[in-house]
Short mmCIF file of C-alpha atoms in Angstrom, two decimals:
data_model
loop_
_atom_site.label_atom_id
_atom_site.label_comp_id
_atom_site.label_asym_id
_atom_site.label_seq_id
_atom_site.Cartn_x
_atom_site.Cartn_y
_atom_site.Cartn_z
CA MET A 1 4.12 31.90 29.14
CA GLY A 2 5.46 34.93 30.09
CA THR A 3 9.41 36.43 28.87
CA ASN A 4 12.07 35.01 29.29
CA TYR A 5 14.35 38.51 29.97
CA TYR A 6 17.20 36.33 30.51
CA TYR A 7 17.31 35.64 26.76
CA LEU A 8 15.44 38.95 25.95
CA ILE A 9 18.41 41.22 27.10
CA LEU A 10 21.23 38.27 25.99
CA SER A 11 19.65 38.76 22.63
CA LEU A 12 19.81 42.34 22.73
CA ILE A 13 23.82 42.78 23.90
CA ARG A 14 24.76 40.05 21.09
CA LEU A 15 22.97 42.77 18.52
CA LYS A 16 23.61 45.69 20.15
CA ASP A 17 25.85 47.06 17.09
CA GLU A 18 22.12 47.09 15.21
CA LEU A 19 20.35 49.32 18.18
CA ARG A 20 21.53 52.27 16.20
CA ARG A 21 19.16 51.45 13.84
CA ILE A 22 16.55 53.00 16.44
CA LYS A 23 15.67 56.37 16.40
CA ALA A 24 12.80 56.17 19.20
CA SER A 25 13.65 59.37 22.04
CA ARG A 26 12.44 57.01 24.91
CA LEU A 27 14.33 54.02 24.25
CA GLN A 28 17.90 55.37 23.80
CA PRO A 29 18.72 55.64 27.38
CA LEU A 30 18.24 51.69 27.52
CA ILE A 31 20.45 51.58 24.34
CA GLY A 32 22.83 53.51 25.35
CA LEU A 33 23.23 51.16 28.55
CA LEU A 34 22.88 47.49 26.62
CA ARG A 35 25.66 49.28 24.05
CA THR A 36 28.31 49.07 26.94
CA LYS A 37 27.69 45.28 28.00
CA LYS A 38 29.33 42.41 27.25
CA ILE A 39 28.42 38.88 28.12
CA GLU A 40 30.59 36.94 30.61
CA PHE A 41 31.34 33.53 30.36
CA ILE A 42 31.40 32.31 34.80
CA ASP A 43 31.67 28.22 35.05
CA GLY A 44 30.84 28.17 31.40
CA ALA A 45 27.65 29.99 31.42
CA GLU A 46 26.77 33.44 29.78
CA GLU A 47 26.03 35.92 32.37
CA ILE A 48 24.43 39.40 31.85
CA PRO A 49 22.75 42.01 33.65
CA SER A 50 19.09 41.19 34.79
CA ASN A 51 15.97 43.05 33.90
CA LYS A 52 16.13 44.43 37.60
CA LYS A 53 20.17 45.16 37.53
CA LEU A 54 19.29 47.32 34.27
CA ALA A 55 16.36 48.85 35.68
CA ALA A 56 18.42 50.06 39.12
CA ASP A 57 21.01 51.58 36.72
CA LEU A 58 18.84 53.79 34.70
CA GLY A 59 16.54 54.93 37.59
CA ILE A 60 13.61 53.28 36.78
CA THR A 61 10.76 50.75 37.98
CA VAL A 62 11.22 47.17 36.49
CA THR A 63 7.86 46.70 35.11
CA LYS A 64 8.89 49.87 33.10
CA CYS A 65 12.56 48.44 31.69
CA ASN A 66 10.23 45.52 30.51
CA ALA A 67 8.08 47.39 28.66
CA TRP A 68 11.11 48.89 27.51
CA LEU A 69 12.95 45.78 26.43
CA LYS A 70 10.02 44.53 24.55
CA LYS A 71 9.61 47.31 23.03
CA LEU A 72 13.03 47.27 21.74
CA ARG A 73 13.12 44.03 20.63
CA GLN A 74 10.10 44.74 18.61
CA GLU A 75 11.46 47.99 16.60
CA LEU A 76 14.36 45.73 16.11
CA LYS A 77 12.59 42.78 14.59
CA TYR A 78 10.71 45.22 12.09
CA SER A 79 14.09 47.05 11.34
CA PHE A 80 15.19 43.92 9.81
CA PHE A 81 12.43 44.39 7.25
CA ARG A 82 13.21 46.86 5.86
CA ASN A 83 17.28 46.22 6.40
CA PRO A 84 17.48 42.40 7.07
CA LEU A 85 19.97 41.24 9.75
CA MET A 86 23.41 39.99 8.20
CA VAL A 87 24.59 36.88 9.44
CA ASN A 88 28.31 36.58 8.11
CA GLU A 89 29.87 33.87 10.69
CA ILE A 90 29.25 30.07 10.36
CA GLU A 91 30.61 27.65 12.71
CA CYS A 92 29.23 23.91 13.64
CA ARG A 93 28.30 21.67 16.88
CA VAL A 94 28.93 18.32 15.58
CA LEU A 95 28.03 15.68 18.77
CA ILE A 96 28.30 11.48 17.76
CA SER A 97 26.18 10.29 20.43
CA ARG A 98 23.99 7.50 21.08
CA HIS A 99 20.44 8.87 21.12
CA TRP A 100 19.20 10.11 24.41
CA ASN A 101 16.52 6.76 25.28
CA GLU A 102 19.72 4.78 24.35
CA TYR A 103 21.89 6.09 27.77
CA HIS A 104 18.49 6.63 29.97
CA ASP A 105 16.24 4.61 32.08
CA ASP A 106 13.45 5.71 32.69
CA LYS A 107 13.72 7.71 35.64
CA GLY A 108 16.30 9.84 33.60
CA ARG A 109 19.38 8.84 34.84
CA THR A 110 22.22 8.26 32.30
CA ILE A 111 23.58 4.26 32.01
CA GLY A 112 27.29 3.87 31.61
CA ASP A 113 29.52 5.19 30.59
CA GLU A 114 28.15 7.45 27.60
CA ASN A 115 29.10 10.39 28.87
CA GLU A 116 32.75 9.46 28.53
CA ARG A 117 32.33 8.25 25.16
CA MET A 118 30.45 10.92 23.37
CA PHE A 119 32.50 13.26 20.90
CA SER A 120 31.28 17.10 20.98
CA LEU A 121 33.01 19.55 19.19
CA ASP A 122 32.81 23.54 17.60
CA VAL A 123 34.49 23.44 14.10
CA VAL A 124 34.48 25.49 10.81
CA LEU A 125 33.86 22.82 8.10
CA PRO A 126 34.64 23.57 4.77
CA VAL A 127 31.85 21.53 3.60
CA ILE A 128 28.54 20.71 5.83
CA PRO A 129 27.87 17.16 5.46
CA ARG A 130 24.46 15.97 5.00
CA MET A 131 21.46 13.53 6.38
CA GLY A 132 23.19 9.71 6.34
CA GLU A 133 26.75 10.84 5.17
CA GLU A 134 29.42 10.00 7.72
CA ILE A 135 32.23 12.07 9.81
CA GLU A 136 34.74 11.07 11.57
CA PHE A 137 37.17 13.14 13.62
CA GLU A 138 40.94 11.93 13.85
CA LEU A 139 41.38 14.11 17.31
CA ALA A 140 38.32 11.89 19.52
CA ASP A 141 39.68 9.58 21.37
CA ARG A 142 39.66 5.68 19.71
CA ASN A 143 37.97 4.65 23.02
CA GLY A 144 34.92 6.50 22.36
CA TYR A 145 33.18 8.15 19.30
CA TYR A 146 35.15 9.24 17.01
CA ARG A 147 33.25 8.44 14.06
CA GLY A 148 29.17 8.47 12.96
CA THR A 149 26.43 8.20 10.40
CA VAL A 150 24.37 12.12 10.46
CA HIS A 151 20.97 11.82 11.49
CA GLU A 152 19.73 15.18 12.31
CA ILE A 153 20.90 19.01 11.07
CA ILE A 154 19.34 22.41 13.37
CA HIS A 155 20.27 25.20 12.35
CA GLU A 156 20.83 28.11 15.06
CA VAL A 157 20.58 32.28 14.51
CA ILE A 158 22.24 33.46 17.37
CA GLY A 159 22.96 37.16 17.32
CA LYS A 160 25.18 37.43 14.12
CA LYS A 161 26.62 33.95 13.57
CA GLN A 162 24.53 30.77 12.11
CA ARG A 163 25.21 27.71 14.77
CA ILE A 164 24.82 24.72 12.49
CA VAL A 165 24.47 21.72 15.07
CA ILE A 166 25.01 18.09 13.45
CA PHE A 167 24.24 15.06 15.70
CA ALA A 168 25.63 12.15 14.34
CA HIS A 169 25.24 8.60 15.63
CA PRO A 170 27.99 6.29 16.48
CA TYR A 171 26.42 2.53 14.83
CA GLU A 172 22.99 3.58 13.01
CA ASN A 173 23.58 3.21 9.68
CA GLU A 174 21.06 5.04 7.00
CA TYR A 175 18.88 2.30 6.88
CA GLU A 176 18.18 1.73 10.88
CA ARG A 177 17.67 5.58 10.86
CA TRP A 178 14.96 5.35 7.82
CA MET A 179 13.58 2.78 10.28
CA ARG A 180 13.37 4.54 13.73
CA GLN A 181 11.79 7.50 11.57
CA LYS A 182 9.37 5.22 9.88
CA VAL A 183 8.28 4.24 13.48
CA LYS A 184 8.12 7.72 14.91
CA TYR A 185 5.86 8.78 11.58
CA GLU A 186 3.28 5.50 12.86
CA ASP A 187 3.11 6.86 15.78
CA HIS A 188 1.92 9.70 14.91
CA LYS A 189 -0.37 8.65 12.76
CA ARG A 190 -1.90 6.47 14.94
CA TRP A 191 -2.01 9.54 17.51
CA LEU A 192 -3.80 11.32 15.13
CA LYS A 193 -6.38 9.19 14.49
CA TYR A 194 -6.67 8.68 18.34
CA ARG A 195 -7.60 11.85 18.93
CA GLU A 196 -9.81 12.36 15.47
CA LEU A 197 -11.81 9.13 17.25
CA THR A 198 -12.35 10.66 20.52
CA LYS A 199 -13.13 14.18 19.33
CA ASP A 200 -16.73 13.96 20.32
CA ILE A 201 -15.89 11.94 23.54
CA GLN A 202 -13.59 15.13 24.74
CA ARG A 203 -16.63 17.39 24.26
#
């Protein structure tokens, strides 16, 4: 799989204050350029300069720019082994909705008014709810999902921010969640057994 230069450039711009760590002389033109860039939000999407635009601004080929970008990311990553990256901001994103397969048909089309009923909010919480606990929002429309049981928590590090994504189900309780996990576990065991039985055939 090739390098996704959109996310590479996005991550470097988010961490542009940390690029001062890198002393390699050949990377300084790229570092100087990246430190002038900002992330623009247009129609809800994060807009950044492409690798082609950076190459044009630097007066070099796209191939050379790509090599510099990858080398810069590598050098920055290595620098964090010596002096760790300080993640100093926490944000939670709470999503209360049913599971994807509960409101999509076999062709992936949305069934019913789920998009209108689900609730999502970015918030800074003093206490992070744990798996199996309930969370409720007064701000949410009472005709939609305003309360749910936490069934999944994902931690994302974006630049210097830790985003904690909390998924809650409006109806499912802890027992139902456990039973769903049990089914997934049993399915996985059957798949492993099938793979073991068909190992010789596949060869």
